[in-house]
Short mmCIF file of C-alpha atoms and ligand atoms in Angstrom, two decimals:
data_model
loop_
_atom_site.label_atom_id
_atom_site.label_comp_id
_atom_site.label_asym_id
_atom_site.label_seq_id
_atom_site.Cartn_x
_atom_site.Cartn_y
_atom_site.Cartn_z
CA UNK C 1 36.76 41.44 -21.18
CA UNK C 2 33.59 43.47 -20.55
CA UNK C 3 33.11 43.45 -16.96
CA UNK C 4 29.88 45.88 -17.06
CA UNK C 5 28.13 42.68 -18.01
CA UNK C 6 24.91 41.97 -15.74
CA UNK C 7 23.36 38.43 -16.94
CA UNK C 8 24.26 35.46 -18.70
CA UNK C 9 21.39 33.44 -20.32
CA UNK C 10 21.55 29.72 -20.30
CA UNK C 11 19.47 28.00 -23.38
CA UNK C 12 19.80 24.08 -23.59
CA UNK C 13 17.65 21.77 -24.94
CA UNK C 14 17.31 17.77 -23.37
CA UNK C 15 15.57 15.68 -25.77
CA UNK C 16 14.09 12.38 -24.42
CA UNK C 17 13.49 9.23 -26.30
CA UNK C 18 11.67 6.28 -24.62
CA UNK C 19 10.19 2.88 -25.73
CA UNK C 20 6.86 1.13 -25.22
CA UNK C 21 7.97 -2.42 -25.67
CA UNK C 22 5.12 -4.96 -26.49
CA UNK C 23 6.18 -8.67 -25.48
CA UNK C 24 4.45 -11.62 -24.10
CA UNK C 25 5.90 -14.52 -21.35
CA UNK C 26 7.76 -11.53 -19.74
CA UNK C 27 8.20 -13.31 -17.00
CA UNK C 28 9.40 -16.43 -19.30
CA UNK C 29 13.35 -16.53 -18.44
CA UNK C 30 14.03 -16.96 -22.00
CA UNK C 31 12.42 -13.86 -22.49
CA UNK C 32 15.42 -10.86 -22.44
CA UNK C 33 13.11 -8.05 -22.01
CA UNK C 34 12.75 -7.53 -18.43
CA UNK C 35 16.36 -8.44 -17.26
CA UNK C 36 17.80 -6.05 -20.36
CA UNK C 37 19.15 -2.47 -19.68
CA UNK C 38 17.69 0.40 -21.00
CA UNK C 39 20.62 1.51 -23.29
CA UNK C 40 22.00 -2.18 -23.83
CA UNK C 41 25.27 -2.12 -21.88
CA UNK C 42 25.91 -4.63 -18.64
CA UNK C 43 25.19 -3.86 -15.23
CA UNK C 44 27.86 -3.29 -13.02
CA UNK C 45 25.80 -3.97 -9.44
CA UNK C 46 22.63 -4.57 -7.90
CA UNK C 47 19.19 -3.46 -9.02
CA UNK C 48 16.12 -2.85 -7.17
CA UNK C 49 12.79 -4.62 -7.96
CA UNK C 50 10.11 -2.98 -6.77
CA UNK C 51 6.73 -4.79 -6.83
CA UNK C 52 2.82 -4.41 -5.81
CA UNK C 53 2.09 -6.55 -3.44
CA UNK C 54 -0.76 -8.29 -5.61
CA UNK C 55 1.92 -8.53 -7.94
CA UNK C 56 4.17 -10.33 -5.45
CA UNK C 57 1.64 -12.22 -4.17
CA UNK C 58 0.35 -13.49 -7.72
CA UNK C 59 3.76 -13.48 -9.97
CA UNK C 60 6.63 -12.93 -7.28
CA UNK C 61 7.69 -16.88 -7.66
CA UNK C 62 8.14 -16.64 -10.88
CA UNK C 63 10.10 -13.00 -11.43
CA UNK C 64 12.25 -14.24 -8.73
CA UNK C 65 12.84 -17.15 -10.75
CA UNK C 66 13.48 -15.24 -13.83
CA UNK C 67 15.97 -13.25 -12.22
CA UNK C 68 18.05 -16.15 -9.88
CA UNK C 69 17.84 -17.92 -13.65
CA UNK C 70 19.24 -15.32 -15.36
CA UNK C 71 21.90 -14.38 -12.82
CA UNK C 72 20.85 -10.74 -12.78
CA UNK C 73 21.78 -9.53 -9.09
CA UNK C 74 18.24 -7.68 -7.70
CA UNK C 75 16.68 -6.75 -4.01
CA UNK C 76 13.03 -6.86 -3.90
CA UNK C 77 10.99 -4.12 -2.19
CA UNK C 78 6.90 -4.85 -2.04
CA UNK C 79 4.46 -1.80 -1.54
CA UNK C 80 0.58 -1.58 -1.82
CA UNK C 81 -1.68 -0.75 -4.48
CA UNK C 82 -4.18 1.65 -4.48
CA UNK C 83 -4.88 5.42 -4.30
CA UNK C 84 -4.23 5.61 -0.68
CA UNK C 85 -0.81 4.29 -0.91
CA UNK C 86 0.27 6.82 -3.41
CA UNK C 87 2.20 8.90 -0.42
CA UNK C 88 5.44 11.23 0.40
CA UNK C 89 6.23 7.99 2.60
CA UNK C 90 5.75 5.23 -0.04
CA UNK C 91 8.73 7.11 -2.15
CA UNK C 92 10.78 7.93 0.18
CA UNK C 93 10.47 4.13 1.08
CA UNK C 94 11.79 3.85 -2.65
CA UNK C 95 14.53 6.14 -2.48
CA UNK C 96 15.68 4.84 1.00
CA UNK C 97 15.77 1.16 -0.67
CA UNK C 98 17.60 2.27 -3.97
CA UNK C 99 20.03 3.69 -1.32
CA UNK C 100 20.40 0.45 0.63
CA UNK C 101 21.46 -1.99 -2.69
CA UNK C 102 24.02 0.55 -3.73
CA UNK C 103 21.99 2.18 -6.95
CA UNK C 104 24.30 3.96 -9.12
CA UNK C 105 23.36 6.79 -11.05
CA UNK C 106 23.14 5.04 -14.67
CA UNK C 107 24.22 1.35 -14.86
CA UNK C 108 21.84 -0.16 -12.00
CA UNK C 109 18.11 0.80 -13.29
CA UNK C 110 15.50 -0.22 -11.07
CA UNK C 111 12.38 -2.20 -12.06
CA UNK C 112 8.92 -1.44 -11.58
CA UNK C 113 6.35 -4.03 -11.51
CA UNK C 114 2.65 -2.74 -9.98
CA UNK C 115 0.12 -0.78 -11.38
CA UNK C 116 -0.49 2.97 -11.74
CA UNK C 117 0.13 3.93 -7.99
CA UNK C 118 3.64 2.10 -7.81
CA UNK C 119 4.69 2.84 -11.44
CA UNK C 120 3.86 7.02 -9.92
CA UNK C 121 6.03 6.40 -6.85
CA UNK C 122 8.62 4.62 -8.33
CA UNK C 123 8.74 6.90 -10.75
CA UNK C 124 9.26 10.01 -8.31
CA UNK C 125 11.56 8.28 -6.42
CA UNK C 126 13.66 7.37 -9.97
CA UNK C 127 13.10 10.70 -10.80
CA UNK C 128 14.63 12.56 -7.87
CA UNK C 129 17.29 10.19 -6.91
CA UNK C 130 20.82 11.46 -7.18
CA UNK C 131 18.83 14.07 -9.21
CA UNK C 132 17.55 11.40 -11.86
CA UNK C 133 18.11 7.99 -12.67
CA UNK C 134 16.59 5.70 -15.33
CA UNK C 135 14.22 3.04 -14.11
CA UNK C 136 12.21 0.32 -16.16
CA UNK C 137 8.61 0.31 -16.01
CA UNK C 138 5.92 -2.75 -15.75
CA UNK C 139 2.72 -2.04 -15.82
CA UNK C 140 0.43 -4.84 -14.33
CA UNK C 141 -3.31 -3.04 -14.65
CA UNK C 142 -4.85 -2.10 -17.61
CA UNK C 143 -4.92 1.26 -16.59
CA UNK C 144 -1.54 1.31 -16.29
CA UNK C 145 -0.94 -0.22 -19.31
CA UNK C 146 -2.47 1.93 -21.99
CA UNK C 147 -2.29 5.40 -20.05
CA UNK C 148 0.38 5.66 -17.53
CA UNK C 149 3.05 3.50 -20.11
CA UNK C 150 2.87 6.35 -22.28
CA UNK C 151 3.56 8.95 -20.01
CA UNK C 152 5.89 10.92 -18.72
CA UNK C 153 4.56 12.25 -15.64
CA UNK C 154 4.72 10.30 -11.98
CA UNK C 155 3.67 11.95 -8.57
CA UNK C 156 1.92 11.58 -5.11
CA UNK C 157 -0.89 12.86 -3.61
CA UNK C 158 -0.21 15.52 -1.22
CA UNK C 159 -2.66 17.36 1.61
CA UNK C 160 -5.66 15.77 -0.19
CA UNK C 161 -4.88 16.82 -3.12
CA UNK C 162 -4.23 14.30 -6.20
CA UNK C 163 -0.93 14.28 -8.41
CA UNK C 164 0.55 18.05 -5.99
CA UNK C 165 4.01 16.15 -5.90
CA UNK C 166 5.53 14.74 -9.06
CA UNK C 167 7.87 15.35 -11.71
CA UNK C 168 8.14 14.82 -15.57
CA UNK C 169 10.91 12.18 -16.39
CA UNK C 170 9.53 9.12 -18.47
CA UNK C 171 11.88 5.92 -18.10
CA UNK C 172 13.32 4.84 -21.13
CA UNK C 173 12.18 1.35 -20.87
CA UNK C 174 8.20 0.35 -20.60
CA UNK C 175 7.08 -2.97 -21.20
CA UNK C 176 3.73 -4.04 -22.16
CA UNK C 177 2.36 -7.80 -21.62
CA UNK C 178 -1.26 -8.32 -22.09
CA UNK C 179 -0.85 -11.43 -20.42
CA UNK C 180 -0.21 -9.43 -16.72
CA UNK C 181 -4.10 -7.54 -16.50
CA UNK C 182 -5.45 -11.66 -16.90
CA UNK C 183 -5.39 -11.59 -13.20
CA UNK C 184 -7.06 -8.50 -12.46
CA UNK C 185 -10.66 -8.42 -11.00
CA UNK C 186 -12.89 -6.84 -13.50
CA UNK C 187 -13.63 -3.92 -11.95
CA UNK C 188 -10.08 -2.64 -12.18
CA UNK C 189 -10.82 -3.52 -16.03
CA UNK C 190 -13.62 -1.52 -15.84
CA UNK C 191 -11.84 1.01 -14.30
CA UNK C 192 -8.97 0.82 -16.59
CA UNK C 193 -11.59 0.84 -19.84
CA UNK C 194 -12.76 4.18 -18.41
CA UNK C 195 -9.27 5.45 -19.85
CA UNK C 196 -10.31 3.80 -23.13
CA UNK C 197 -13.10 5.23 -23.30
CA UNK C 198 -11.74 9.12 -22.55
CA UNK C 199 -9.21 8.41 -25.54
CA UNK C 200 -12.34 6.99 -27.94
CA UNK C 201 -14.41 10.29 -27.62
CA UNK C 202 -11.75 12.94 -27.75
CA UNK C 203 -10.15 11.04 -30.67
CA UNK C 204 -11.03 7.41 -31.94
CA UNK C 205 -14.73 6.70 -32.85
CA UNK C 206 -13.39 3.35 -34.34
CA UNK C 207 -12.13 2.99 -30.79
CA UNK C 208 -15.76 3.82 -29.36
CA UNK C 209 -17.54 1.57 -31.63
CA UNK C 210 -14.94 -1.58 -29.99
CA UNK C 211 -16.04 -0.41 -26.65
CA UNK C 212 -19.80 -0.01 -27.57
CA UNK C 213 -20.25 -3.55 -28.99
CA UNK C 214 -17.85 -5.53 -27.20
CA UNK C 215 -17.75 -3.87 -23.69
CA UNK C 216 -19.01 -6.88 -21.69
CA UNK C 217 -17.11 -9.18 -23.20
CA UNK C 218 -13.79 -7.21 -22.74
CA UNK C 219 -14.71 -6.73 -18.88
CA UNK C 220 -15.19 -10.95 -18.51
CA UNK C 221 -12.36 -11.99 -20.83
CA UNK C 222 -9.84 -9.31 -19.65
CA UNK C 223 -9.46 -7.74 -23.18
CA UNK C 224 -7.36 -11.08 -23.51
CA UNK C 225 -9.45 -12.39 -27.18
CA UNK C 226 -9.53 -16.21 -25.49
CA UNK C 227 -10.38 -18.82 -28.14
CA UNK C 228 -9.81 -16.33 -31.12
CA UNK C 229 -8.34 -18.34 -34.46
CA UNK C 230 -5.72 -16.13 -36.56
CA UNK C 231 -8.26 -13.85 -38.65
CA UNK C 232 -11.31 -13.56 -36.26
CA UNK C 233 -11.87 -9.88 -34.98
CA UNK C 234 -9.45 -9.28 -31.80
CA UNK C 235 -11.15 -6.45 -30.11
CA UNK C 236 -9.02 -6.87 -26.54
CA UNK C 237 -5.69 -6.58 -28.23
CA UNK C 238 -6.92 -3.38 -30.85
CA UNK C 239 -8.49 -1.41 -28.00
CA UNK C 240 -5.29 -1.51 -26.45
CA UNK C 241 -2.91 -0.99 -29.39
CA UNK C 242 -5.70 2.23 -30.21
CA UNK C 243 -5.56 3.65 -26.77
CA UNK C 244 -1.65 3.51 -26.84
CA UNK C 245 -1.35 4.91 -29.91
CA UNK C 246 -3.88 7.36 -29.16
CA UNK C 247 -2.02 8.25 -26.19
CA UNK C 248 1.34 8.35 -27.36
CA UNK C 249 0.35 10.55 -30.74
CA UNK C 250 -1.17 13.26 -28.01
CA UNK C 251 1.06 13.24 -26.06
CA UNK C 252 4.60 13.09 -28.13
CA UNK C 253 3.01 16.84 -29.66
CA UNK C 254 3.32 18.45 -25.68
CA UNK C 255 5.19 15.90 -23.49
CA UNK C 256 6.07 19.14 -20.91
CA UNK C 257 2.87 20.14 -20.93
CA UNK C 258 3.91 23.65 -22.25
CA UNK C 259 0.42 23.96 -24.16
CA UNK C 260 -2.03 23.66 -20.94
CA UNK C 261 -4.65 23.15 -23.86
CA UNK C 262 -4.80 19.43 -23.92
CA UNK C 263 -7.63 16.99 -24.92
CA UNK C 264 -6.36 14.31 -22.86
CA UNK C 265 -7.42 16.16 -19.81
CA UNK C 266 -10.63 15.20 -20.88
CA UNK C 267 -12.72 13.49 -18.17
CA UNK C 268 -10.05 14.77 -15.73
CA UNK C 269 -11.23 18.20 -15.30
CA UNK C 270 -13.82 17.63 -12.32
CA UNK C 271 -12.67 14.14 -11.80
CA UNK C 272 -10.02 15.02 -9.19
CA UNK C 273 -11.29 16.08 -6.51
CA UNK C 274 -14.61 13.63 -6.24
CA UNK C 275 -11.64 10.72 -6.75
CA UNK C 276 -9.46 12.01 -3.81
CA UNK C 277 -13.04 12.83 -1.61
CA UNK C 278 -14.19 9.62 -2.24
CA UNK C 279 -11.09 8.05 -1.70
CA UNK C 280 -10.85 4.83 -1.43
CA UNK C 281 -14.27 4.17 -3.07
CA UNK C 282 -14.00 5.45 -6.42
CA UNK C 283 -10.87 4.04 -8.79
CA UNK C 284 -9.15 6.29 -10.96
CA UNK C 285 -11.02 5.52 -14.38
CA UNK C 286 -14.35 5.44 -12.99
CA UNK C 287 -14.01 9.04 -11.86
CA UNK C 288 -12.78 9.76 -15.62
CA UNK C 289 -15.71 7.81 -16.88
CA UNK C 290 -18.06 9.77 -14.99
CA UNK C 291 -16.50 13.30 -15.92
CA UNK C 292 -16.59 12.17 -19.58
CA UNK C 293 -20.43 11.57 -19.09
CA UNK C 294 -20.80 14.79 -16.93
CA UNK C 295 -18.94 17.02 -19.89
CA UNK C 296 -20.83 15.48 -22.24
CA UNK C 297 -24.06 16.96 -20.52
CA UNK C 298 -22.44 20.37 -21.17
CA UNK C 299 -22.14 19.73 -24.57
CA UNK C 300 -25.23 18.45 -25.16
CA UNK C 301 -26.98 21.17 -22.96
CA UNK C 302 -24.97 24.16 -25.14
CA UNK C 303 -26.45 22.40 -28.24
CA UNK C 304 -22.53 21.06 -30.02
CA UNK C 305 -23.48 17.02 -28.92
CA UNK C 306 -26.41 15.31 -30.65
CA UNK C 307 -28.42 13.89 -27.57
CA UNK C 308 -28.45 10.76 -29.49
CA UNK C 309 -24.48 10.62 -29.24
CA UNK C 310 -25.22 11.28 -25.08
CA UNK C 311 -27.14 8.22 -24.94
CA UNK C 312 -24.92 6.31 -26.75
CA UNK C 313 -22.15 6.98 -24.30
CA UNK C 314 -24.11 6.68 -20.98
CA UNK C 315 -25.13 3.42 -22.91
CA UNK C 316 -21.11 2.09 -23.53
CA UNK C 317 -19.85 3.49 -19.73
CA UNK C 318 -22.56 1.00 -18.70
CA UNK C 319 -21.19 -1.35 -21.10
CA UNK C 320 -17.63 -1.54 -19.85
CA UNK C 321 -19.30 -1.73 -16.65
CA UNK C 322 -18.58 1.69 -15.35
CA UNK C 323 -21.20 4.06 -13.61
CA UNK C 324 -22.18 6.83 -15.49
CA UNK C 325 -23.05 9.22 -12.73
CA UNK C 326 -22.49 9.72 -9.16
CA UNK C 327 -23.74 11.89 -5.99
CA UNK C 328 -20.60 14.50 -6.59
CA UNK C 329 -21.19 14.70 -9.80
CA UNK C 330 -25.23 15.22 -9.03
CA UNK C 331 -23.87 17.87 -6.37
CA UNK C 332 -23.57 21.94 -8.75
CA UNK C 333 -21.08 23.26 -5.56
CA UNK C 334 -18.73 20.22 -5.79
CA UNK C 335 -18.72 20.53 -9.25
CA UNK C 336 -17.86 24.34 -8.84
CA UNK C 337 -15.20 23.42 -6.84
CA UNK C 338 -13.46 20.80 -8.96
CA UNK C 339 -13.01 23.27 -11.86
CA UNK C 340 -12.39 26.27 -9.86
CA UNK C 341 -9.15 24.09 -8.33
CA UNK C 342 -8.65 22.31 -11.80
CA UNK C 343 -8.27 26.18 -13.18
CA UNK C 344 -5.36 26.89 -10.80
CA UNK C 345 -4.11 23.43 -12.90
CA UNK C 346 -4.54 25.27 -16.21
CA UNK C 347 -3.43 28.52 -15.30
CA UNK C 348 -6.70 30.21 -14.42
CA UNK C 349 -8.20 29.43 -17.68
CA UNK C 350 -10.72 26.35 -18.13
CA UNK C 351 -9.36 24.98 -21.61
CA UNK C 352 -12.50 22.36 -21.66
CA UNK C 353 -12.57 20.02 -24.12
CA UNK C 354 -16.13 19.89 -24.65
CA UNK C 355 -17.39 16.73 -27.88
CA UNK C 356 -18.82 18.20 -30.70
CA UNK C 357 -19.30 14.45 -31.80
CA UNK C 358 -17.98 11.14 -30.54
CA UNK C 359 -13.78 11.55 -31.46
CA UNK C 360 -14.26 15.88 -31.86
CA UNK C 361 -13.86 18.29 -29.82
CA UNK C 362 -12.82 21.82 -29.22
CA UNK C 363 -11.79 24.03 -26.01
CA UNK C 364 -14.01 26.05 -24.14
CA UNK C 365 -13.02 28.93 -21.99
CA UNK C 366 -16.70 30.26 -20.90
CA UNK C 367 -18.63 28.16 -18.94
CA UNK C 368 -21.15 29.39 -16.48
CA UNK C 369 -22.10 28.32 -13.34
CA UNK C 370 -25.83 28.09 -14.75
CA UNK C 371 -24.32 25.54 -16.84
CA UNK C 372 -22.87 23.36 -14.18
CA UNK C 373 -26.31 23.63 -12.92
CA UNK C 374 -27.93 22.39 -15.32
CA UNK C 375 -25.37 19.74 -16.00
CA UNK C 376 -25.43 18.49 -12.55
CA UNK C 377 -29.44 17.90 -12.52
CA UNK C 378 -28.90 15.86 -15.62
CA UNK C 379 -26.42 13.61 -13.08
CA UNK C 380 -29.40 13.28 -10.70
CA UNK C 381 -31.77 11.71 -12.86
CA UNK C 382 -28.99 9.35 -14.16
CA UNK C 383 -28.25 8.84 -10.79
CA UNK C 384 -31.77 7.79 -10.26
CA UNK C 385 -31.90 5.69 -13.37
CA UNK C 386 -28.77 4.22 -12.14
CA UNK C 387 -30.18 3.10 -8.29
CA UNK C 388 -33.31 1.83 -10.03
CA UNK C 389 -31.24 -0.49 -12.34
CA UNK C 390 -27.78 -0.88 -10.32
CA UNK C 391 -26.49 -3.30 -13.41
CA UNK C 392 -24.09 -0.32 -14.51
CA UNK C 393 -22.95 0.95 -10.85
CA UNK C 394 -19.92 -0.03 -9.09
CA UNK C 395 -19.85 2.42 -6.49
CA UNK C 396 -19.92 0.73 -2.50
CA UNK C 397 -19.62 -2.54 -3.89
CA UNK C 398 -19.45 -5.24 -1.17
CA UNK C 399 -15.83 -5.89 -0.78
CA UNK C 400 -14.83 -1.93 -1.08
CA UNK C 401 -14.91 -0.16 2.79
CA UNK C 402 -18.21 2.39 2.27
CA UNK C 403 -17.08 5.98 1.50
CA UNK C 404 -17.28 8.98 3.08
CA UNK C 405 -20.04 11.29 0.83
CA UNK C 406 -18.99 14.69 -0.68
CA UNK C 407 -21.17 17.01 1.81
CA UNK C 408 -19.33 16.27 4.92
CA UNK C 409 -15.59 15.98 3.20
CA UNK C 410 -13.11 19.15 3.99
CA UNK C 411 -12.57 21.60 1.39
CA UNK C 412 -9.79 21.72 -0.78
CA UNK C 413 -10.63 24.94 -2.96
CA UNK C 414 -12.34 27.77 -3.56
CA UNK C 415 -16.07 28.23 -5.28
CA UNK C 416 -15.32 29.09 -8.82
CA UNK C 417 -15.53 32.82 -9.47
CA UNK C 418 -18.96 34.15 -11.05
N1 NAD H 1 1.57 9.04 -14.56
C1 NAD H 1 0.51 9.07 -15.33
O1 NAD H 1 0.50 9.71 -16.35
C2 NAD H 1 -0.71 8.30 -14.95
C3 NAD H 1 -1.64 7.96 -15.92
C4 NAD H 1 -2.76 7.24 -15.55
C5 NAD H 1 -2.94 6.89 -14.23
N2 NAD H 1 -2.02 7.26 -13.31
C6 NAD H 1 -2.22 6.95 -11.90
O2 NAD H 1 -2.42 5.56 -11.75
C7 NAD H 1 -3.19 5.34 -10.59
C8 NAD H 1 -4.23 4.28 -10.86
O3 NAD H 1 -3.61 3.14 -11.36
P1 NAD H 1 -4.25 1.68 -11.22
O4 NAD H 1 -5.66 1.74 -11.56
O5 NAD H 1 -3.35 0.78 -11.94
O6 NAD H 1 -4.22 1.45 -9.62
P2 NAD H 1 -3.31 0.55 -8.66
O7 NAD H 1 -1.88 0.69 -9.01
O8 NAD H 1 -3.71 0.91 -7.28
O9 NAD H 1 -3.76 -0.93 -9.00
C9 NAD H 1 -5.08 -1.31 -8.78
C10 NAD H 1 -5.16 -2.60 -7.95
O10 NAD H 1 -4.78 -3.71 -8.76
C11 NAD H 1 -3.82 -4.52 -8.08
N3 NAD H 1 -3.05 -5.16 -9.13
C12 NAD H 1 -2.03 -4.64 -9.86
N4 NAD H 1 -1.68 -5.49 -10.84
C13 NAD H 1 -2.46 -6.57 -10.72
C14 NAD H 1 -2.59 -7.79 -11.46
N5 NAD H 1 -1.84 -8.04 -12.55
N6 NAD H 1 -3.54 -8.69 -11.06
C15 NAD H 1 -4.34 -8.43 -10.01
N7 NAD H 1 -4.27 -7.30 -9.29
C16 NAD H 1 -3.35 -6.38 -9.65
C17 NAD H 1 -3.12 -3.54 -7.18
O11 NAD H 1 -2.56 -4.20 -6.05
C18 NAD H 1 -4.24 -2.62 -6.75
O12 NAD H 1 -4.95 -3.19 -5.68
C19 NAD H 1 -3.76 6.67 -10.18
O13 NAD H 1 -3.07 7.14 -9.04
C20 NAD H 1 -3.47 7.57 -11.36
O14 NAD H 1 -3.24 8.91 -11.00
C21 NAD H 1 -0.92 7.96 -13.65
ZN1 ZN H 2 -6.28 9.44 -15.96
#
């Protein structure tokens, strides 16, 4: 035996398979999907159902129907939606419930039924539990639905900062019923359409061209095609099917994220920080919408984007009822900031996905501050545009609690380096 020896590499590899299950009636006791486990065999014990409390409020007779029905032995947890609920204390809620029924490492798989923010925590929770457990996932927002089904990430936000705590461990179970997002109020359509439209410029113009001509009807009929005979166009259920498949095709090629050079960060690259400022006025996809717009001013202003193609997508974020501009984004040093900390994200290097045309881009690594500048005045005057006809802007609507404004929030990074 050579005992001299000073190091032993380990090389495994764990590959991950997961399904994106389209059904309909989910809730339907007759229907197998939700009650089924993930790798077919039967549960030995009780499983944890953990649900938004819109959810519960809107659907919780009938899932607890659906489960008494089908004898399936569950415990129900409820937790709140939104942004602000995404917290160290809403997991370890989760993981002190899954701890409560008895969860066992493989054969009990909880259920997760809730939008983004719960499918995040749950996920964490899943995720770090007796060092990883499978869980099923529901999504119940659009959003939800044709972005976080797909993938693999979960978190919380942490010291003001969005997404610091998480882990990568997709569930292998998501399922997908259009039917759910009929109940949401549009502007969490909106919101979630602001995800569509990220995936229609970096990749789908076919997917642009749905949200450009039908985006007010999608908002009002909750991209459910009402009335539609078998051969009419069916716009709701292709913009989803596109955005999945968008989704799923980017992100299969770098599930871990090992190539920080990904188009699908686009519209989340100075997004972040205005969201978790503006907390909770801004959703998720309208901060995405806005930082599409906003990069698309870069391109346009370094001459790759026809202006023409500019217009055309202030023109559709208006459509789908989304604000194309906002004070942050009208505001150069917050604008500064957001990359500088979204750098630390990448490694120090910007990787911008700039449009060269609506579904084509390429990566930038050189962008000046002159150029957020510039970019930034552009915001004003939409900004302006935008107060003088209010029909596209959703920020401080009536029923949302008014926001604090980016000038007086704390700093969470540094100016980006000249
Ligand atoms: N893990 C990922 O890769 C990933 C991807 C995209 C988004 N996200 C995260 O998702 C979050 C945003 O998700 P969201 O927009 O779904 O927010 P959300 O989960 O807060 O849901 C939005 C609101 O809709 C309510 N709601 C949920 N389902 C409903 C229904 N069927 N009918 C009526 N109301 C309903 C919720 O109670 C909440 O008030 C963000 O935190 C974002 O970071 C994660
Ligand atoms: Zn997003």
């Amino acid at each position: 035996m050579n005992t001299t020896r000073k190091r032993w590499t380990m090389r495994a590899a764990k590959e991950v398979t997961y399904d994106i299950v389209v059904t309909s009636e989910i809730f339907d006791p007759g229907n197998p999907e939700l009650g089924m486990l993930p790798c077919g065999q039967e549960s030995g014990g009780t499983r944890l159902v953990v649900m938004d409390e819109t959810v519960d409020a809107l659907f919780g007779d009938r899932i607890r129907k659906y489960f008494s029905q089908n004898d399936i032995d569950v415990e129900y947890l409820t937790l709140p939606g939104g942004d602000e609920n995404k917290t160290v204390e809403a997991f370890l809620k989760v993981a002190s419930k899954l701890t409560e029924v008895g969860t066992s490492r493989v054969g009990t798989p909880p259920i997760a039924i809730g939008g983004g923010v719960l499918q995040d925590v749950v996920g964490m929770a899943a995720s770090l539990y007796r060092r990883g457990i499978p869980y099923v996932r529901v999504p119940t927002t659009l959003l939800g639905q044709i972005d976080g089904s797909v993938s693999a990430k979960n978190g919380v936000n942490y010291e003001g900062c969005r997404n610091r705590l998480g882990t990568f461990a997709p569930p292998p179970r998501t399922l997908i019923d259009r039917g759910l997002i009929a109940t949401l109020p549009e502007r969490q359509i909106s919101s979630g359409l602001g995800e569509a439209l990220k995936m229609a410029l970096i990749k789908d113009a076919r997917l642009f061209e749905l949200l450009e001509e039908y985006g007010p009807h999608l908002v009002t009929d909750r991209l459910q095609d009402s009335g539609t005979e078998p051969g009419d166009p069916q716009p709701g259920l292709e913009v989803i099917h596109r955005a999945i498949s968008g989704m799923a095709e980017e992100l299969q090629k770098n599930l871990w994220e090992t190539d920080l050079k990904r188009i699908v960060d686009y519209g989340h690259t100075f997004s972040p920080i205005v969201e978790m400022r503006a907390l909770p006025e801004l959703h998720h996809g309208e901060a995405v919408a806005m930082d599409c717009v906003f990069s698309a001013v870069l391109a346009v202003n370094r001459g790759m984007l026809a202006p023409r193609q500019l217009a055309r997508i202030v023109d559709t974020t208006r459509r789908i009822g989304l604000a194309a501009s906002h004070p942050m984004f009208a505001d150069a040093t917050v604008m500064k900031q957001a990359l500088a900390d979204t750098m630390r994200h990448r490694d120090n290097h910007q990787y911008l996905t700039l449009l060269t045309d609506i579904g084509e881009t390429v990566f930038v690594d050189d962008l000046t501050e002159a150029e957020i500048d510039r970019a930034a005045e552009v915001m004003a005057d939409l900004l302006r545009e935008q107060e003088a006809d209010p029909r596209g802007a959703v920020v401080c609507l009536p029923d949302q609690p008014q926001a604090r404004q980016g000038h007086g929030a704390p700093e969470t990074s540094a100016p980006l380096a000249a």
